Amino acid sequence: MTHHDDLTEEEKVALIRGIELAMKALSLVLSPNGFNIGINIGETAGQTVEHIHVHVIPRYRGDCRHPRGGVRKAVLDIEDENLAGDKERWLRNRLGEKEIRALRRALNEM
């Protein structure tokens, strides 16, 4: 399925429950101050993977210059032509093995 309209009502409820579980596990392990949740529907909206999936992004005070307005403003901090220079920032902020194991444990205990 590539579009949320393809989901049954039961699947939509399960998707929301999955988002809640992800947020709970991320909160336990990473202690974010908030979340951005996003679904890209269609190529024009940035969908590059041809299946339904949800981005659950933990956010922290001061992690970007423009947090008001959620993802649509936060992404203004990184322009496409600057992505190559942001590899170090990406590597610094990605989860390590210890955090990944902790998230797996938290999800398995739910």
Coordinates of N, CA and C in Angstrom, one line a residue:
M1 N 0.8 -1.2 0.0 CA 0.0 0.0 0.0 C 0.9 1.2 0.0
T2 N 0.5 2.2 -0.8 CA 1.3 3.4 -0.9 C 0.6 4.7 -0.4
H3 N -0.7 4.5 -0.1 CA -1.5 5.7 0.3 C -2.3 5.4 1.5
H4 N -2.5 6.3 2.4 CA -3.2 6.1 3.7 C -4.7 5.7 3.4
D5 N -5.2 6.1 2.3 CA -6.6 5.8 1.9 C -6.7 4.3 1.6
D6 N -5.6 3.6 1.3 CA -5.7 2.2 1.1 C -5.8 1.3 2.4
L7 N -5.6 2.0 3.5 CA -5.7 1.3 4.8 C -7.2 1.1 5.2
T8 N -7.5 0.0 5.9 CA -8.8 -0.2 6.5 C -8.9 0.6 7.8
E9 N -10.0 0.8 8.3 CA -10.2 1.5 9.6 C -9.4 0.8 10.7
E10 N -9.4 -0.5 10.7 CA -8.7 -1.2 11.7 C -7.2 -1.0 11.5
E11 N -6.7 -1.0 10.3 CA -5.3 -0.7 10.1 C -4.9 0.7 10.5
K12 N -5.8 1.7 10.2 CA -5.5 3.0 10.7 C -5.4 3.1 12.2
V13 N -6.2 2.4 12.9 CA -6.1 2.4 14.4 C -4.8 1.8 14.8
A14 N -4.4 0.7 14.1 CA -3.2 0.0 14.5 C -2.0 0.9 14.2
L15 N -2.1 1.7 13.1 CA -1.0 2.6 12.8 C -0.8 3.7 13.9
I16 N -1.9 4.2 14.3 CA -1.9 5.2 15.4 C -1.3 4.6 16.7
R17 N -1.7 3.3 17.0 CA -1.2 2.6 18.1 C 0.3 2.4 18.0
G18 N 0.8 2.1 16.8 CA 2.2 2.0 16.6 C 3.0 3.3 16.8
I19 N 2.4 4.4 16.4 CA 3.0 5.7 16.7 C 3.1 5.9 18.2
E20 N 2.0 5.6 18.9 CA 2.0 5.8 20.3 C 3.1 4.9 21.0
L21 N 3.2 3.7 20.6 CA 4.3 2.8 21.1 C 5.7 3.3 20.8
A22 N 5.9 3.8 19.6 CA 7.2 4.4 19.2 C 7.5 5.6 20.1
M23 N 6.5 6.5 20.3 CA 6.7 7.7 21.1 C 7.0 7.3 22.6
K24 N 6.3 6.3 23.1 CA 6.6 5.8 24.5 C 8.0 5.3 24.6
A25 N 8.4 4.4 23.7 CA 9.8 3.9 23.8 C 10.8 4.9 23.6
L26 N 10.6 5.8 22.7 CA 11.6 6.9 22.5 C 11.6 7.8 23.7
S27 N 10.5 8.1 24.3 CA 10.5 8.9 25.5 C 11.3 8.2 26.7
L28 N 11.1 6.9 26.8 CA 11.8 6.2 27.9 C 13.3 6.2 27.7
V29 N 13.7 6.0 26.5 CA 15.1 5.9 26.2 C 15.9 7.2 25.9
L30 N 15.2 8.1 25.2 CA 15.9 9.3 24.7 C 15.5 10.6 25.4
S31 N 14.4 10.6 26.2 CA 13.8 11.7 26.9 C 13.7 13.0 26.1
P32 N 13.1 12.9 24.9 CA 12.9 14.2 24.1 C 11.9 15.1 24.8
N33 N 11.9 16.4 24.4 CA 11.0 17.4 24.8 C 9.7 17.4 24.0
G34 N 9.7 16.8 22.9 CA 8.5 16.7 22.0 C 8.8 15.8 20.8
F35 N 7.8 15.8 19.9 CA 7.9 14.9 18.7 C 7.3 15.7 17.5
N36 N 7.9 15.4 16.4 CA 7.2 15.6 15.1 C 6.8 14.3 14.5
I37 N 5.6 14.2 14.0 CA 5.1 13.0 13.4 C 4.7 13.3 12.0
G38 N 5.2 12.6 11.0 CA 4.9 12.9 9.6 C 4.7 11.7 8.7
I39 N 3.9 11.9 7.7 CA 3.6 10.9 6.7 C 3.8 11.6 5.4
N40 N 4.7 11.2 4.5 CA 4.8 11.8 3.2 C 3.9 11.0 2.2
I41 N 2.9 11.7 1.6 CA 2.0 11.0 0.7 C 2.2 11.6 -0.7
G42 N 2.8 10.8 -1.6 CA 3.0 11.3 -2.9 C 4.4 11.9 -3.1
E43 N 4.9 11.7 -4.3 CA 6.2 12.2 -4.7 C 6.4 13.7 -4.4
T44 N 5.3 14.5 -4.7 CA 5.4 15.9 -4.5 C 5.6 16.3 -3.1
A45 N 5.1 15.4 -2.2 CA 5.2 15.7 -0.7 C 6.5 15.1 -0.2
G46 N 7.3 14.5 -1.0 CA 8.6 13.9 -0.5 C 8.6 12.4 -0.3
Q47 N 7.5 11.7 -0.7 CA 7.5 10.3 -0.5 C 8.5 9.7 -1.5
T48 N 9.5 9.0 -1.0 CA 10.5 8.3 -1.8 C 10.5 6.8 -1.6
V49 N 9.8 6.3 -0.6 CA 9.6 4.9 -0.4 C 8.2 4.5 -0.7
E50 N 7.9 3.6 -1.6 CA 6.6 3.3 -2.1 C 5.8 2.4 -1.1
H51 N 5.7 2.7 0.1 CA 4.9 2.1 1.1 C 4.5 3.1 2.2
I52 N 3.5 2.8 2.9 CA 3.1 3.7 4.0 C 4.0 3.5 5.2
H53 N 4.6 4.6 5.6 CA 5.3 4.6 6.9 C 5.2 5.9 7.5
V54 N 5.6 6.0 8.8 CA 5.4 7.2 9.6 C 6.8 7.6 10.1
H55 N 7.1 8.9 10.1 CA 8.3 9.4 10.7 C 7.9 9.9 12.1
V56 N 8.5 9.3 13.1 CA 8.4 9.7 14.5 C 9.7 10.3 14.9
I57 N 9.8 11.6 15.0 CA 11.0 12.3 15.2 C 11.1 12.9 16.6
P58 N 12.0 12.4 17.4 CA 12.1 13.1 18.8 C 12.8 14.4 18.6
R59 N 12.3 15.4 19.4 CA 12.8 16.8 19.2 C 13.2 17.3 20.6
Y60 N 14.2 18.2 20.6 CA 14.8 18.7 21.8 C 14.8 20.2 21.7
R61 N 14.6 20.9 22.9 CA 14.7 22.3 22.9 C 16.1 22.8 22.3
G62 N 16.0 23.7 21.4 CA 17.2 24.2 20.8 C 17.8 23.4 19.7
D63 N 17.1 22.3 19.2 CA 17.7 21.5 18.2 C 17.6 22.1 16.8
C64 N 16.9 23.1 16.6 CA 16.9 23.8 15.3 C 16.5 25.3 15.6
R65 N 16.7 26.1 14.7 CA 16.5 27.6 14.8 C 15.0 27.9 14.7
H66 N 14.2 27.1 14.0 CA 12.8 27.4 13.7 C 11.9 26.3 14.1
P67 N 11.7 26.0 15.4 CA 10.8 24.9 15.7 C 9.3 25.1 15.6
R68 N 8.9 26.4 15.6 CA 7.5 26.7 15.4 C 7.0 26.3 14.0
G69 N 6.0 25.6 14.0 CA 5.5 25.1 12.7 C 5.9 23.7 12.4
G70 N 6.6 23.1 13.4 CA 7.0 21.7 13.2 C 8.0 21.4 12.1
V71 N 7.9 20.3 11.5 CA 8.9 19.9 10.5 C 9.0 20.9 9.3
R72 N 7.9 21.5 8.9 CA 8.0 22.4 7.7 C 8.9 23.5 8.0
K73 N 9.0 24.0 9.2 CA 10.0 25.1 9.6 C 11.4 24.5 9.9
A74 N 11.4 23.4 10.6 CA 12.7 22.8 11.1 C 13.5 22.4 9.9
V75 N 12.9 21.9 8.8 CA 13.7 21.5 7.6 C 14.3 22.7 6.9
L76 N 13.9 23.9 7.2 CA 14.5 25.1 6.7 C 15.9 25.3 7.2
D77 N 16.3 24.6 8.3 CA 17.6 24.7 8.8 C 18.6 24.0 7.9
I78 N 18.2 23.1 7.1 CA 19.1 22.3 6.2 C 18.6 22.5 4.8
E79 N 19.4 23.1 4.0 CA 19.0 23.3 2.6 C 19.7 22.1 1.8
D80 N 19.1 21.7 0.7 CA 19.6 20.6 -0.1 C 21.0 20.7 -0.5
E81 N 21.4 21.9 -0.9 CA 22.8 22.1 -1.3 C 23.8 22.0 -0.2
N82 N 23.3 22.0 1.1 CA 24.2 21.9 2.2 C 24.2 20.5 2.8
L83 N 23.5 19.6 2.3 CA 23.4 18.3 2.9 C 24.8 17.6 3.0
A84 N 25.6 17.7 2.0 CA 26.9 17.1 2.0 C 27.7 17.5 3.2
G85 N 27.7 18.8 3.6 CA 28.4 19.3 4.7 C 27.8 18.9 6.1
D86 N 26.6 18.3 6.0 CA 25.9 17.9 7.3 C 26.1 16.5 7.6
K87 N 27.0 15.8 6.9 CA 27.2 14.4 7.3 C 27.7 14.2 8.7
E88 N 28.6 15.1 9.1 CA 29.1 15.0 10.5 C 28.0 15.2 11.5
R89 N 27.1 16.2 11.2 CA 26.0 16.5 12.1 C 25.0 15.2 12.2
W90 N 24.8 14.6 11.0 CA 24.0 13.4 11.0 C 24.6 12.3 11.8
L91 N 25.9 12.1 11.6 CA 26.6 11.0 12.3 C 26.5 11.2 13.8
R92 N 26.7 12.5 14.2 CA 26.8 12.8 15.6 C 25.4 12.6 16.3
N93 N 24.3 12.8 15.5 CA 23.0 12.7 16.1 C 22.3 11.3 15.9
R94 N 22.9 10.4 15.1 CA 22.2 9.1 14.9 C 22.3 8.3 16.1
L95 N 21.5 7.3 16.3 CA 21.5 6.4 17.4 C 22.6 5.5 17.4
G96 N 23.2 5.2 18.5 CA 24.3 4.2 18.6 C 23.7 2.9 19.0
E97 N 24.5 1.8 19.0 CA 24.1 0.5 19.3 C 23.4 0.4 20.6
K98 N 24.0 1.1 21.6 CA 23.4 1.0 23.0 C 22.0 1.6 23.0
E99 N 21.8 2.7 22.3 CA 20.4 3.2 22.3 C 19.4 2.3 21.5
I100 N 19.9 1.8 20.4 CA 19.1 0.9 19.6 C 18.7 -0.3 20.5
R101 N 19.6 -0.9 21.2 CA 19.3 -2.1 22.1 C 18.3 -1.6 23.1
A102 N 18.4 -0.5 23.7 CA 17.5 0.0 24.7 C 16.1 0.2 24.2
L103 N 16.0 0.7 23.0 CA 14.7 0.9 22.3 C 14.1 -0.4 22.0
R104 N 14.8 -1.4 21.6 CA 14.3 -2.7 21.3 C 13.8 -3.3 22.6
R105 N 14.5 -3.2 23.7 CA 14.1 -3.7 25.0 C 12.8 -3.1 25.4
A106 N 12.7 -1.7 25.3 CA 11.5 -1.0 25.7 C 10.3 -1.4 24.9
L107 N 10.5 -1.6 23.6 CA 9.4 -2.0 22.7 C 8.9 -3.4 23.0
N108 N 9.9 -4.3 23.3 CA 9.5 -5.7 23.6 C 8.8 -5.8 25.0
E109 N 9.0 -4.9 25.9 CA 8.4 -4.9 27.2 C 7.0 -4.3 27.2
M110 N 6.6 -3.7 26.0 CA 5.2 -3.1 26.0 C 4.2 -4.0 25.6

